[in-house]
Tab-separated table of C-alpha atoms in Angstrom:
chain	number	residue	atom	x	y	z
A	60	MET	CA	6.698	-8.250	14.059
A	61	GLY	CA	5.304	-5.843	11.315
A	62	LEU	CA	6.178	-2.141	10.979
A	63	PHE	CA	4.119	0.617	9.623
A	64	VAL	CA	6.680	2.735	8.008
A	65	THR	CA	5.605	6.249	6.821
A	66	ARG	CA	9.279	7.274	5.976
A	67	ALA	CA	13.049	5.830	5.775
A	68	GLU	CA	15.242	6.603	8.369
A	69	GLY	CA	17.948	5.160	9.962
A	70	GLN	CA	15.869	3.314	13.451
A	71	ILE	CA	13.729	2.196	10.568
A	72	ASN	CA	16.512	0.484	8.964
A	73	THR	CA	18.425	-0.620	11.726
A	74	CYS	CA	14.995	-2.624	12.876
A	75	ILE	CA	14.869	-4.122	9.357
A	76	GLN	CA	18.557	-5.386	9.335
A	77	VAL	CA	17.936	-6.700	12.762
A	78	GLY	CA	14.809	-7.801	13.418
A	79	LYS	CA	13.947	-8.842	10.354
A	80	PRO	CA	9.958	-8.463	10.209
A	81	ALA	CA	7.271	-10.609	8.238
A	82	LEU	CA	5.653	-7.658	7.096
A	83	VAL	CA	6.072	-3.724	6.251
A	84	LYS	CA	3.256	-1.664	5.121
A	85	THR	CA	4.951	1.369	4.050
A	86	LEU	CA	3.306	4.672	2.236
A	87	ASN	CA	6.939	5.640	0.901
A	88	LEU	CA	6.743	4.498	-2.561
A	89	ASP	CA	10.274	5.152	-2.830
A	90	PRO	CA	12.048	1.425	-4.706
A	91	ASN	CA	15.306	2.279	-2.978
A	92	MET	CA	14.017	1.713	0.282
A	93	ALA	CA	11.761	-1.502	-0.737
A	94	ARG	CA	15.089	-2.556	-2.399
A	95	PHE	CA	16.935	-1.961	1.050
A	96	ILE	CA	13.894	-3.837	3.148
A	97	LYS	CA	14.094	-7.220	0.331
A	98	GLU	CA	18.160	-7.120	0.316
A	99	ASN	CA	18.043	-7.124	4.510
A	100	SER	CA	15.479	-9.121	4.751
A	101	PRO	CA	14.207	-10.917	1.932
A	102	THR	CA	11.296	-13.159	3.956
A	103	THR	CA	9.906	-9.517	4.721
A	104	ILE	CA	6.266	-8.999	2.775
A	105	VAL	CA	6.631	-5.387	1.853
A	106	VAL	CA	2.862	-3.698	1.167
A	107	GLY	CA	3.020	-0.359	-0.966
A	108	ARG	CA	-0.255	1.790	0.562
A	109	ILE	CA	-1.542	4.634	-2.091
A	110	VAL	CA	-3.864	6.911	-1.048
A	111	LEU	CA	-7.115	7.220	-3.404
A	112	GLY	CA	-8.993	9.077	-1.238
A	113	GLN	CA	-12.701	7.980	-0.287
A	114	LEU	CA	-14.715	5.902	-1.610
A	115	ASP	CA	-18.131	6.915	-3.414
A	116	LEU	CA	-20.703	4.656	-2.083
A	117	ASP	CA	-23.086	6.721	-4.090
A	118	ALA	CA	-21.252	6.146	-7.595
A	119	ASP	CA	-21.244	2.885	-9.728
A	120	PRO	CA	-18.461	0.945	-8.821
A	121	ILE	CA	-17.437	-0.458	-11.816
A	122	PRO	CA	-16.091	2.785	-13.194
A	123	LEU	CA	-14.376	3.611	-9.722
A	124	ALA	CA	-12.805	0.270	-9.237
A	125	HIS	CA	-11.608	0.718	-13.083
A	126	GLU	CA	-10.041	4.121	-12.295
A	127	ALA	CA	-8.532	2.952	-8.882
A	128	ALA	CA	-6.634	0.047	-10.899
A	129	GLY	CA	-5.785	2.104	-13.310
A	130	LYS	CA	-4.157	4.421	-10.504
A	131	LEU	CA	-2.501	1.828	-8.247
A	132	LEU	CA	-1.197	-0.148	-11.767
A	133	GLU	CA	0.527	2.969	-12.906
A	134	VAL	CA	2.215	3.214	-9.950
A	135	ALA	CA	3.060	-0.556	-8.771
A	136	LEU	CA	4.155	-1.614	-12.342
A	137	GLU	CA	6.644	1.302	-12.966
A	138	PRO	CA	9.694	-0.954	-13.602
A	139	THR	CA	12.363	0.221	-10.664
A	140	ARG	CA	9.806	-0.552	-8.037
A	141	TYR	CA	7.531	-3.511	-9.211
A	142	GLN	CA	9.780	-6.142	-8.221
A	143	TYR	CA	10.297	-5.162	-4.157
A	144	PHE	CA	6.802	-4.803	-3.342
A	145	ASP	CA	4.632	-7.912	-2.515
A	146	ALA	CA	1.456	-6.621	-2.427
A	147	TRP	CA	-0.692	-3.251	-2.919
A	148	GLU	CA	-3.356	-1.584	-0.787
A	149	ALA	CA	-5.664	1.665	-0.720
A	150	TYR	CA	-8.645	2.324	1.184
A	151	ASN	CA	-8.850	1.754	4.486
A	152	GLU	CA	-12.022	2.286	6.359
A	153	PRO	CA	-14.607	3.402	3.615
A	154	VAL	CA	-17.068	6.119	5.064
A	155	ALA	CA	-20.446	4.871	4.890
A	156	ASP	CA	-22.413	7.202	6.950
A	157	THR	CA	-26.129	5.754	6.340
A	158	PRO	CA	-27.464	2.411	6.602
A	159	ASP	CA	-27.965	1.921	2.502
A	160	LYS	CA	-24.207	2.805	1.718
A	161	MET	CA	-23.405	0.026	4.539
A	162	LYS	CA	-25.950	-2.482	2.654
A	163	ARG	CA	-23.696	-1.307	-0.827
A	164	LEU	CA	-20.537	-1.695	1.064
A	165	ALA	CA	-21.260	-4.745	2.135
A	166	ASP	CA	-23.104	-6.157	-1.184
């Protein structure tokens, strides 16, 4: 079982304590919440999701990758946070609204 959590609340805490989910993906990057998850369900994989905005499929991807990595590392390596998160993700479904953009995304 896995959970997608946008905010911490009592029912989520109970679910974690009792259900011991295999994975929790969250937009809530509060290190206290991640610590709570790990303390109550140590084997749960905690995935933090950061919002970077839409991927620009017309731009040079190398500078965009550097920029995205910089933003992610700033959040992920924060000293009170990094020890509780196992993985990170950002972009969900890039908008490839032309055949050329779809090819570029696939490449």
